[in-house]
Amino acid sequence: MKFEVLSSDLMSHLTAISRVLLSKNPMPILDNFRFDIGEERLTVTASDGSTTMITSIAIQSVEGNGSFVVPAKTIMDPLKEMPQQQLTIEVDNGNYEVIVSYANGKYNFIGGNAEEYPRVKALEENTCSFDVNAQALLNGIQSTLFATAEDELRPVMNGIYFDIKADRLIFVASDSKKLVRLINETTAPGFEANFILPKKPANLLKNIISKDQLLCTVSFDSKSARFQLGDYELICTLIEGRYPRYEVVIPKNNNNRLTIDRQSFLSALRRIAVFANSATNQVKFDLEASSLTISAQDVDYSTSGTETLTCSYEGTPMSIGFRANFLIEILNTITAQDIEMLLSDPARAGLVAPVQNNEGEKLLMLIMPMMLTDF
């Protein structure tokens, strides 16, 4: 077998799918990429056993076709140091010796038999499928991924919940201290279903979605999901279990409304959080009609900080505590210029949302307050 490929094309695609590989794989064969040669395309597969990524690359001057595996590190490390140029790759069908030739040199190594590489299981007959705008999928993942949990006892909380309605797609994530819900109204799957996408494949999807991609086809059954996106395909095992009823924890009567410039709020939080107790990371908000005072202190080290911001506040004056790092994560995720916080009282969950949502989206974030101490 023999073919030619542009080094930059091969490297960019290998880099994208190599993120699925583990440093210690359950099977030695998973330290390899699987190469499948067709007439004008090279298909490369990488897997960790539960998540598989497949990519397709244009090739030229193809002689023969077939499959083989190559060690991921051996093929990638030289390519990282190579300027863009045409590569010629030859494979001996007998002993799987691979020879990579380029303008002023070549290197060779031993590959392996592709028959030992795990096959991707086909989805069940009762597969559901829908198309979603690639950027809408990216926004859904980026808005919720940070709020997923690391909970061995409740694995359903460790992923992004896709709540699929006939006329919209809802992304949800929660670690019990915070919750994010993004409603996308530009996607209309035409049926109702749901699944929980694990954190790792969600991260992998986030990394392969580019601005020039338009649509992603999502197919899933009771155990697995497949995302087809341009030259890439991701297949993963889903998290099994029933996701909690997230709607019931979202408060309906938070009538105290704080409106403030997001960047100013975020910068002040970062400054004042330096003086918070390292164990609790607690900051205190004192809210009045036109001002928000943020304060923090650590009595163990006799440090404290206070800053007052101009804002719009409609409601009862109150003092309420939050974990600064949670609130900073939320404000970092929102991209709008202004945000609003909807509060009830110092003991109940607060809501954070952009004043101006992206077109076709409704983003809502919930954060639990903290009992004020040392103030």
Short mmCIF file of C-alpha atoms in Angstrom, two decimals:
data_model
loop_
_atom_site.label_atom_id
_atom_site.label_comp_id
_atom_site.label_asym_id
_atom_site.label_seq_id
_atom_site.Cartn_x
_atom_site.Cartn_y
_atom_site.Cartn_z
CA MET A 1 0.00 0.00 0.00
CA LYS A 2 1.20 3.49 -0.82
CA PHE A 3 -0.23 7.00 -0.76
CA GLU A 4 0.71 10.69 -0.52
CA VAL A 5 -0.65 13.19 1.99
CA LEU A 6 0.13 16.75 3.06
CA SER A 7 1.98 16.69 6.39
CA SER A 8 -0.03 19.57 7.91
CA ASP A 9 -3.35 17.88 7.02
CA LEU A 10 -2.25 14.59 8.56
CA MET A 11 -0.89 16.27 11.69
CA SER A 12 -3.94 18.45 12.35
CA HIS A 13 -6.33 15.50 12.06
CA LEU A 14 -4.16 13.20 14.16
CA THR A 15 -3.81 15.88 16.84
CA ALA A 16 -7.59 16.33 17.03
CA ILE A 17 -8.39 12.64 17.51
CA SER A 18 -5.32 11.83 19.64
CA ARG A 19 -6.99 13.60 22.58
CA VAL A 20 -9.18 10.53 23.03
CA LEU A 21 -6.18 8.32 23.81
CA LEU A 22 -5.28 7.48 27.40
CA SER A 23 -1.77 7.52 28.87
CA LYS A 24 -2.50 4.00 30.14
CA ASN A 25 -4.88 2.17 27.83
CA PRO A 26 -6.82 -0.96 28.88
CA MET A 27 -5.49 -2.75 25.77
CA PRO A 28 -2.04 -2.18 24.18
CA ILE A 29 -3.64 -1.98 20.70
CA LEU A 30 -5.36 1.26 21.79
CA ASP A 31 -1.96 3.00 21.88
CA ASN A 32 -2.27 2.97 18.08
CA PHE A 33 -4.19 4.74 15.34
CA ARG A 34 -6.04 2.56 12.86
CA PHE A 35 -5.43 3.63 9.24
CA ASP A 36 -7.90 2.58 6.52
CA ILE A 37 -6.86 3.45 2.96
CA GLY A 38 -9.50 4.02 0.29
CA GLU A 39 -9.26 5.41 -3.24
CA GLU A 40 -8.97 9.10 -2.31
CA ARG A 41 -9.43 9.16 1.47
CA LEU A 42 -7.52 7.99 4.50
CA THR A 43 -9.73 7.19 7.47
CA VAL A 44 -8.01 7.28 10.87
CA THR A 45 -9.51 5.91 14.08
CA ALA A 46 -8.50 6.48 17.72
CA SER A 47 -10.23 4.95 20.74
CA ASP A 48 -9.96 4.50 24.50
CA GLY A 49 -12.45 1.64 24.55
CA SER A 50 -15.55 3.67 25.43
CA THR A 51 -15.06 6.74 23.20
CA THR A 52 -13.96 6.53 19.57
CA MET A 53 -13.01 9.33 17.18
CA ILE A 54 -12.78 8.87 13.42
CA THR A 55 -11.49 11.37 10.88
CA SER A 56 -11.16 11.41 7.11
CA ILE A 57 -8.25 12.98 5.20
CA ALA A 58 -7.77 13.57 1.46
CA ILE A 59 -4.85 11.58 -0.04
CA GLN A 60 -3.29 11.29 -3.51
CA SER A 61 -1.37 8.78 -5.66
CA VAL A 62 -3.01 5.83 -3.94
CA GLU A 63 -1.69 2.37 -4.74
CA GLY A 64 -3.65 -0.45 -3.17
CA ASN A 65 -6.00 -0.26 -0.23
CA GLY A 66 -6.34 -1.90 3.14
CA SER A 67 -5.96 -1.36 6.86
CA PHE A 68 -3.15 -1.29 9.42
CA VAL A 69 -2.31 0.28 12.79
CA VAL A 70 0.52 2.63 13.69
CA PRO A 71 1.80 3.65 17.15
CA ALA A 72 0.36 7.09 17.87
CA LYS A 73 3.52 8.51 19.43
CA THR A 74 5.79 7.17 16.68
CA ILE A 75 3.79 8.71 13.84
CA MET A 76 3.05 12.02 15.56
CA ASP A 77 6.32 13.04 17.25
CA PRO A 78 8.34 13.48 14.00
CA LEU A 79 5.39 15.25 12.33
CA LYS A 80 5.34 17.86 15.11
CA GLU A 81 8.82 19.02 14.07
CA MET A 82 8.27 18.83 10.31
CA PRO A 83 7.51 21.86 8.09
CA GLN A 84 4.55 21.56 5.74
CA GLN A 85 5.35 19.30 2.81
CA GLN A 86 4.11 16.30 0.87
CA LEU A 87 4.64 12.90 2.51
CA THR A 88 4.79 9.51 0.84
CA ILE A 89 3.73 6.65 3.10
CA GLU A 90 4.40 3.04 2.09
CA VAL A 91 3.19 -0.02 4.00
CA ASP A 92 4.45 -3.59 3.57
CA ASN A 93 1.40 -5.86 3.56
CA GLY A 94 3.43 -8.73 4.96
CA ASN A 95 5.20 -7.38 8.06
CA TYR A 96 3.44 -3.99 8.30
CA GLU A 97 6.66 -2.00 8.02
CA VAL A 98 5.76 1.66 7.50
CA ILE A 99 8.11 3.98 5.57
CA VAL A 100 7.43 7.72 5.70
CA SER A 101 9.38 9.64 3.02
CA TYR A 102 9.63 13.42 2.71
CA ALA A 103 11.70 16.02 0.84
CA ASN A 104 15.05 15.45 2.56
CA GLY A 105 14.64 12.28 4.54
CA LYS A 106 12.61 9.31 5.64
CA TYR A 107 11.89 7.21 8.70
CA ASN A 108 10.46 3.76 9.18
CA PHE A 109 8.85 1.73 11.94
CA ILE A 110 6.70 -1.37 12.39
CA GLY A 111 2.95 -1.04 12.46
CA GLY A 112 0.46 -3.83 13.07
CA ASN A 113 -2.54 -5.83 11.97
CA ALA A 114 -5.73 -3.79 12.04
CA GLU A 115 -7.87 -6.87 12.67
CA GLU A 116 -6.92 -6.67 16.35
CA TYR A 117 -8.30 -3.13 16.65
CA PRO A 118 -11.74 -2.99 18.36
CA ARG A 119 -14.65 -2.51 16.00
CA VAL A 120 -17.12 0.31 16.61
CA LYS A 121 -20.46 -1.19 17.61
CA ALA A 122 -23.40 -0.23 15.44
CA LEU A 123 -26.26 1.66 17.08
CA GLU A 124 -29.44 -0.26 17.89
CA GLU A 125 -32.40 -0.38 15.52
CA ASN A 126 -34.41 2.10 17.60
CA THR A 127 -31.92 4.88 16.93
CA CYS A 128 -33.06 8.50 17.22
CA SER A 129 -31.42 11.14 15.03
CA PHE A 130 -31.55 14.90 14.52
CA ASP A 131 -29.47 17.73 13.06
CA VAL A 132 -28.23 20.62 15.16
CA ASN A 133 -26.34 23.75 14.16
CA ALA A 134 -22.68 23.16 15.01
CA GLN A 135 -22.31 26.50 16.80
CA ALA A 136 -25.49 25.84 18.78
CA LEU A 137 -24.01 22.52 19.92
CA LEU A 138 -20.75 24.27 20.82
CA ASN A 139 -22.58 26.94 22.84
CA GLY A 140 -24.55 24.27 24.67
CA ILE A 141 -21.42 22.36 25.64
CA GLN A 142 -19.36 25.43 26.57
CA SER A 143 -22.17 26.86 28.69
CA THR A 144 -22.74 23.71 30.73
CA LEU A 145 -19.52 21.70 30.87
CA PHE A 146 -18.04 23.61 33.81
CA ALA A 147 -21.08 22.78 35.97
CA THR A 148 -20.80 19.00 35.62
CA ALA A 149 -19.95 17.06 38.78
CA GLU A 150 -17.23 14.62 39.85
CA ASP A 151 -19.46 12.33 41.88
CA GLU A 152 -18.72 8.60 42.06
CA LEU A 153 -21.97 7.94 43.94
CA ARG A 154 -24.17 9.79 41.43
CA PRO A 155 -22.59 9.23 38.00
CA VAL A 156 -25.60 10.76 36.20
CA MET A 157 -24.41 14.17 37.44
CA ASN A 158 -21.01 13.73 35.75
CA GLY A 159 -22.20 14.65 32.27
CA ILE A 160 -24.31 17.03 30.19
CA TYR A 161 -28.01 16.18 30.04
CA PHE A 162 -29.52 16.55 26.56
CA ASP A 163 -33.26 17.09 27.12
CA ILE A 164 -34.72 16.82 23.63
CA LYS A 165 -38.12 18.32 22.90
CA ALA A 166 -40.02 18.44 19.63
CA ASP A 167 -39.36 22.16 19.13
CA ARG A 168 -36.18 22.81 21.12
CA LEU A 169 -33.01 21.32 22.56
CA ILE A 170 -32.13 21.83 26.22
CA PHE A 171 -28.62 21.41 27.68
CA VAL A 172 -28.40 20.94 31.47
CA ALA A 173 -25.56 20.34 33.93
CA SER A 174 -25.37 20.49 37.71
CA ASP A 175 -23.04 19.57 40.57
CA SER A 176 -25.73 20.34 43.22
CA LYS A 177 -24.04 23.66 44.11
CA LYS A 178 -24.75 25.23 40.76
CA LEU A 179 -26.93 24.39 37.77
CA VAL A 180 -26.90 25.57 34.16
CA ARG A 181 -29.76 25.31 31.67
CA LEU A 182 -29.44 26.47 28.08
CA ILE A 183 -32.54 26.29 25.88
CA ASN A 184 -31.83 26.35 22.13
CA GLU A 185 -34.97 27.20 20.17
CA THR A 186 -33.36 27.05 16.70
CA THR A 187 -33.20 23.24 16.84
CA ALA A 188 -36.43 21.30 16.31
CA PRO A 189 -35.73 17.54 16.53
CA GLY A 190 -39.41 16.67 16.11
CA PHE A 191 -39.50 14.11 18.94
CA GLU A 192 -38.93 13.86 22.69
CA ALA A 193 -36.04 11.90 24.19
CA ASN A 194 -32.97 12.44 26.36
CA PHE A 195 -29.46 11.19 27.08
CA ILE A 196 -26.49 12.05 29.30
CA LEU A 197 -23.24 12.82 27.50
CA PRO A 198 -20.10 12.09 29.57
CA LYS A 199 -17.62 14.86 30.25
CA LYS A 200 -14.75 13.49 28.13
CA PRO A 201 -16.59 13.21 24.79
CA ALA A 202 -18.19 16.60 25.48
CA ASN A 203 -14.70 18.09 25.78
CA LEU A 204 -13.59 16.31 22.62
CA LEU A 205 -16.56 17.66 20.69
CA LYS A 206 -15.82 21.18 21.91
CA ASN A 207 -12.31 20.92 20.47
CA ILE A 208 -13.27 19.76 16.97
CA ILE A 209 -16.12 22.18 16.23
CA SER A 210 -14.85 25.00 14.03
CA LYS A 211 -16.48 28.22 12.82
CA ASP A 212 -16.87 26.99 9.24
CA GLN A 213 -18.88 23.91 10.19
CA LEU A 214 -22.63 24.22 9.78
CA LEU A 215 -24.42 21.09 10.94
CA CYS A 216 -23.83 18.18 13.27
CA THR A 217 -25.90 15.00 12.97
CA VAL A 218 -26.60 13.43 16.36
CA SER A 219 -27.72 9.80 16.51
CA PHE A 220 -28.25 7.83 19.71
CA ASP A 221 -29.82 4.76 21.25
CA SER A 222 -30.15 3.63 24.85
CA LYS A 223 -26.39 3.10 25.32
CA SER A 224 -24.39 5.05 22.74
CA ALA A 225 -24.34 8.29 20.76
CA ARG A 226 -22.76 9.24 17.46
CA PHE A 227 -21.87 12.81 16.44
CA GLN A 228 -21.04 13.35 12.73
CA LEU A 229 -19.39 16.68 12.04
CA GLY A 230 -17.54 17.49 8.82
CA ASP A 231 -14.45 15.28 8.56
CA TYR A 232 -14.94 13.97 12.10
CA GLU A 233 -17.11 11.40 13.80
CA LEU A 234 -17.33 10.71 17.53
CA ILE A 235 -18.97 7.62 19.02
CA CYS A 236 -19.25 7.26 22.78
CA THR A 237 -20.91 5.26 25.53
CA LEU A 238 -23.57 7.27 27.34
CA ILE A 239 -24.05 7.55 31.10
CA GLU A 240 -26.88 5.26 32.17
CA GLY A 241 -29.48 6.35 34.70
CA ARG A 242 -32.26 8.86 35.21
CA TYR A 243 -31.30 12.52 35.43
CA PRO A 244 -32.94 14.43 38.31
CA ARG A 245 -35.93 16.68 37.55
CA TYR A 246 -33.93 19.87 37.16
CA GLU A 247 -37.00 22.07 36.59
CA VAL A 248 -38.23 21.65 40.17
CA VAL A 249 -35.10 23.20 41.70
CA ILE A 250 -35.27 26.39 39.60
CA PRO A 251 -37.02 29.01 41.77
CA LYS A 252 -40.00 30.83 40.28
CA ASN A 253 -40.40 33.79 42.68
CA ASN A 254 -37.00 35.47 42.87
CA ASN A 255 -38.28 39.04 42.77
CA ASN A 256 -35.15 40.94 43.87
CA ARG A 257 -33.32 41.91 40.68
CA LEU A 258 -29.68 43.05 40.41
CA THR A 259 -28.51 44.31 36.99
CA ILE A 260 -24.81 45.02 36.52
CA ASP A 261 -22.01 45.19 33.94
CA ARG A 262 -20.58 41.67 33.76
CA GLN A 263 -16.92 42.56 33.26
CA SER A 264 -16.85 45.11 36.09
CA PHE A 265 -18.58 42.62 38.38
CA LEU A 266 -16.16 39.84 37.42
CA SER A 267 -13.05 42.00 37.90
CA ALA A 268 -14.21 43.17 41.34
CA LEU A 269 -14.97 39.58 42.39
CA ARG A 270 -11.49 38.47 41.39
CA ARG A 271 -9.89 41.26 43.38
CA ILE A 272 -11.93 40.72 46.53
CA ALA A 273 -11.75 36.90 46.36
CA VAL A 274 -8.03 37.19 47.13
CA PHE A 275 -8.97 38.11 50.70
CA ALA A 276 -11.53 35.33 51.21
CA ASN A 277 -10.91 32.38 53.49
CA SER A 278 -9.12 29.73 51.42
CA ALA A 279 -11.36 26.96 52.74
CA THR A 280 -14.74 28.60 52.16
CA ASN A 281 -13.87 31.10 49.39
CA GLN A 282 -16.84 33.10 50.67
CA VAL A 283 -17.68 36.64 49.58
CA LYS A 284 -20.49 38.77 50.97
CA PHE A 285 -22.84 40.93 48.92
CA ASP A 286 -24.60 43.94 50.51
CA LEU A 287 -27.31 45.05 48.12
CA GLU A 288 -29.02 48.44 48.08
CA ALA A 289 -30.94 50.45 45.49
CA SER A 290 -27.99 51.60 43.39
CA SER A 291 -24.96 49.88 44.86
CA LEU A 292 -23.43 46.45 45.40
CA THR A 293 -20.74 46.14 48.07
CA ILE A 294 -18.58 43.03 47.79
CA SER A 295 -16.49 42.08 50.82
CA ALA A 296 -14.38 39.17 52.02
CA GLN A 297 -12.16 38.45 54.99
CA ASP A 298 -9.97 35.76 56.44
CA VAL A 299 -9.80 36.11 60.22
CA ASP A 300 -7.01 33.53 60.44
CA TYR A 301 -4.65 35.82 58.54
CA SER A 302 -6.23 39.19 59.44
CA THR A 303 -6.91 40.10 55.81
CA SER A 304 -10.00 41.69 54.32
CA GLY A 305 -11.19 43.54 51.24
CA THR A 306 -14.21 45.63 50.29
CA GLU A 307 -15.32 47.17 47.01
CA THR A 308 -18.50 49.01 46.02
CA LEU A 309 -19.93 48.93 42.50
CA THR A 310 -22.66 50.97 40.87
CA CYS A 311 -25.58 48.83 39.76
CA SER A 312 -29.33 48.71 39.40
CA TYR A 313 -31.10 46.86 42.20
CA GLU A 314 -34.86 46.48 42.49
CA GLY A 315 -35.92 44.76 45.67
CA THR A 316 -35.43 44.47 49.41
CA PRO A 317 -31.96 45.43 50.73
CA MET A 318 -30.15 42.27 51.78
CA SER A 319 -26.83 40.66 52.64
CA ILE A 320 -26.07 37.32 51.00
CA GLY A 321 -23.00 35.10 50.71
CA PHE A 322 -21.64 33.11 47.74
CA ARG A 323 -18.59 31.03 46.88
CA ALA A 324 -16.49 33.42 44.80
CA ASN A 325 -14.98 30.71 42.59
CA PHE A 326 -18.41 29.38 41.59
CA LEU A 327 -19.66 32.84 40.70
CA ILE A 328 -16.47 33.63 38.77
CA GLU A 329 -16.95 30.45 36.72
CA ILE A 330 -20.51 31.48 35.90
CA LEU A 331 -19.53 35.02 34.88
CA ASN A 332 -16.65 33.69 32.77
CA THR A 333 -19.06 31.48 30.84
CA ILE A 334 -21.58 34.23 30.05
CA THR A 335 -20.52 36.46 27.14
CA ALA A 336 -23.18 39.20 27.39
CA GLN A 337 -22.22 42.74 28.42
CA ASP A 338 -24.75 42.94 31.27
CA ILE A 339 -26.07 40.23 33.58
CA GLU A 340 -28.91 40.06 36.06
CA MET A 341 -29.13 38.21 39.36
CA LEU A 342 -32.56 37.23 40.60
CA LEU A 343 -32.65 36.67 44.35
CA SER A 344 -35.28 35.67 46.89
CA ASP A 345 -33.59 35.71 50.30
CA PRO A 346 -30.13 34.87 51.72
CA ALA A 347 -31.04 31.20 52.21
CA ARG A 348 -32.45 30.38 48.78
CA ALA A 349 -30.90 29.77 45.38
CA GLY A 350 -30.08 32.76 43.20
CA LEU A 351 -30.40 32.90 39.42
CA VAL A 352 -27.90 34.46 37.01
CA ALA A 353 -28.74 35.21 33.37
CA PRO A 354 -27.54 37.49 30.57
CA VAL A 355 -29.68 40.56 30.03
CA GLN A 356 -29.36 39.96 26.27
CA ASN A 357 -29.32 36.31 25.15
CA ASN A 358 -27.86 35.03 21.90
CA GLU A 359 -30.49 34.72 19.17
CA GLY A 360 -32.62 31.64 19.70
CA GLU A 361 -31.12 30.87 23.12
CA LYS A 362 -32.21 31.24 26.74
CA LEU A 363 -29.42 30.80 29.28
CA LEU A 364 -30.09 30.44 32.99
CA MET A 365 -27.65 29.60 35.78
CA LEU A 366 -28.49 28.74 39.36
CA ILE A 367 -26.10 29.17 42.29
CA MET A 368 -26.67 28.20 45.91
CA PRO A 369 -25.84 30.86 48.57
CA MET A 370 -23.67 30.31 51.63
CA MET A 371 -24.50 30.98 55.24
CA LEU A 372 -22.59 34.12 56.17
CA THR A 373 -19.75 33.56 58.64
CA ASP A 374 -17.02 35.76 60.14
CA PHE A 375 -18.74 38.99 59.02
#
